[in-house]
PDB file of C-alpha atoms in Angstrom:
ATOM      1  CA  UNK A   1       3.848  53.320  49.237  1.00 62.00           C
ATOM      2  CA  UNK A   2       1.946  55.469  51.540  1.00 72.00           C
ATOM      3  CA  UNK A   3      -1.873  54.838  51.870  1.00 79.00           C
ATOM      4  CA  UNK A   4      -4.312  57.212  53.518  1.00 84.00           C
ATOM      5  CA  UNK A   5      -6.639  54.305  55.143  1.00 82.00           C
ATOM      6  CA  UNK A   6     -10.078  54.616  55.734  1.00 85.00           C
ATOM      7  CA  UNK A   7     -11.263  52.526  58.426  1.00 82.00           C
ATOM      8  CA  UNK A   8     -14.980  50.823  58.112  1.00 79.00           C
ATOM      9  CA  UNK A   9     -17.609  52.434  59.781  1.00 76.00           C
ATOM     10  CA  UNK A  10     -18.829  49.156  61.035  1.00 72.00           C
ATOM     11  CA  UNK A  11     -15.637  48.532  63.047  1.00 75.00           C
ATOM     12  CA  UNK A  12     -15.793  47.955  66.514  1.00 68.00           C
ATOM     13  CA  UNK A  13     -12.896  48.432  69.335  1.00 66.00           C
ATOM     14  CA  UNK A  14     -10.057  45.786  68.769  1.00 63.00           C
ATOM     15  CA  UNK A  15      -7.791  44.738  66.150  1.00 63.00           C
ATOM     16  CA  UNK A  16     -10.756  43.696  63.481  1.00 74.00           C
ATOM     17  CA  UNK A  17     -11.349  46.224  60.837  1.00 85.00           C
ATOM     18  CA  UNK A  18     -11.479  46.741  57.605  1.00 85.00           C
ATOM     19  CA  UNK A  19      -9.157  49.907  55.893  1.00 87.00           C
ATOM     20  CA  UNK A  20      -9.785  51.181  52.248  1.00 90.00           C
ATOM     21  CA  UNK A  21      -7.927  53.506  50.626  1.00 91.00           C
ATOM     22  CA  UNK A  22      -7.917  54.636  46.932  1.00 91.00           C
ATOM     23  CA  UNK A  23      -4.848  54.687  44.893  1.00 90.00           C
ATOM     24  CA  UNK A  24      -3.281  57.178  42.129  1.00 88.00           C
ATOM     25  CA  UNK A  25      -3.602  54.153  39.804  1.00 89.00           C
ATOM     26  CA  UNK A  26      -7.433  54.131  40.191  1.00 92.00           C
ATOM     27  CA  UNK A  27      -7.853  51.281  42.048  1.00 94.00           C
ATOM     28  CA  UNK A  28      -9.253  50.281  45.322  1.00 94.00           C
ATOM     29  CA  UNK A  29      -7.155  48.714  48.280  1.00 93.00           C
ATOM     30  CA  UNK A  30      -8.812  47.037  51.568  1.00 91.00           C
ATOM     31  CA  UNK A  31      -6.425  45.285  54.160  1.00 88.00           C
ATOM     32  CA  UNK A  32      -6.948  44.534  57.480  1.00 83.00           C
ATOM     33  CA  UNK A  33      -6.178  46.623  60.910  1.00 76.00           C
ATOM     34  CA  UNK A  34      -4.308  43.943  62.947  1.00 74.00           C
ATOM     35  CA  UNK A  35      -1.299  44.009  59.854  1.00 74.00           C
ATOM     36  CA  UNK A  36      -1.749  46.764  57.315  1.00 68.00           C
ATOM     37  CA  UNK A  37       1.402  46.062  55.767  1.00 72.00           C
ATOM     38  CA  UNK A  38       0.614  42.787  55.149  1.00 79.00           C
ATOM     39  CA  UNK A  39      -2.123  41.049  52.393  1.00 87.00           C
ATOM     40  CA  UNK A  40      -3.962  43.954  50.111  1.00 90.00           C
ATOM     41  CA  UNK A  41      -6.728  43.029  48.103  1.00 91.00           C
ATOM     42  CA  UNK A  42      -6.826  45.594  44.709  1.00 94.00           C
ATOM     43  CA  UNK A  43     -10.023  45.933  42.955  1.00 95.00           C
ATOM     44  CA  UNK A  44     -11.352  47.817  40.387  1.00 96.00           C
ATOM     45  CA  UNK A  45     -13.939  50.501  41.765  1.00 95.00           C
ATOM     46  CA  UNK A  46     -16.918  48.727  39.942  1.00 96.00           C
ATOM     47  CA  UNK A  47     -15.668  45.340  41.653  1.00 95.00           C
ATOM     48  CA  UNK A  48     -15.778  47.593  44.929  1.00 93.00           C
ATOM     49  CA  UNK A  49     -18.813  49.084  44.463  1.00 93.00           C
ATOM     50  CA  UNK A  50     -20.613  45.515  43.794  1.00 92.00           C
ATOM     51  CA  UNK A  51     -18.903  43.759  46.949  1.00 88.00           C
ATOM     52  CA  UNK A  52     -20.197  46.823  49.064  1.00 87.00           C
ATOM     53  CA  UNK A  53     -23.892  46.345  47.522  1.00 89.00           C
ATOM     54  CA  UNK A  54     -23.746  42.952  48.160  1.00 88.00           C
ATOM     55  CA  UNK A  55     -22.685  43.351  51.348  1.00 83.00           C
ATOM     56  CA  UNK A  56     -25.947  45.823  52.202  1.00 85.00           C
ATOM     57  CA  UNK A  57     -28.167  42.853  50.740  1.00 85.00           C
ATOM     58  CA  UNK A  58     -30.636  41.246  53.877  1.00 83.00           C
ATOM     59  CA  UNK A  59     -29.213  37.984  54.265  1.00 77.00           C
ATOM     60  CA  UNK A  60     -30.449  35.504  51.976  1.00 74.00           C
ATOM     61  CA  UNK A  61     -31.137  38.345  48.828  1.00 73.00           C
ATOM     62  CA  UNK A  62     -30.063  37.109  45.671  1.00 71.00           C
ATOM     63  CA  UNK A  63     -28.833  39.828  42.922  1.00 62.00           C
ATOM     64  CA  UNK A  64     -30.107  39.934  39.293  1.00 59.00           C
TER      65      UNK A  64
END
């Protein structure tokens, strides 16, 4: 299946980024840049959305 990747934002030179890319099926796909092919996580978008607003959190934050 083709993907069209996104690569983070956040990702500095070198082989140690993180690609998303939706899917037809509604679902969210990251993998990493050194082996695309290889392990993809699927999430929902909601599941997404919460790892990316966790992510934001200062260190330390704790969610309700």
């Amino acid at each position: 299946m083709n993907r069209d990747w996104q690569k983070s934002s956040y990702c500095a030179q070198g082989n140690s980024c993180v690609h998303v890319a939706a899917t037809a099926s509604r679902t969210v796909e990251l993998t990493e840049s050194s082996d695309p092919s290889g392990a993809i996580l699927t999430a929902a978008p909601a599941a997404f959305a919460a790892l990316i607003r966790g992510a934001k959190l200062p260190s330390g934050a704790r969610t309700a």
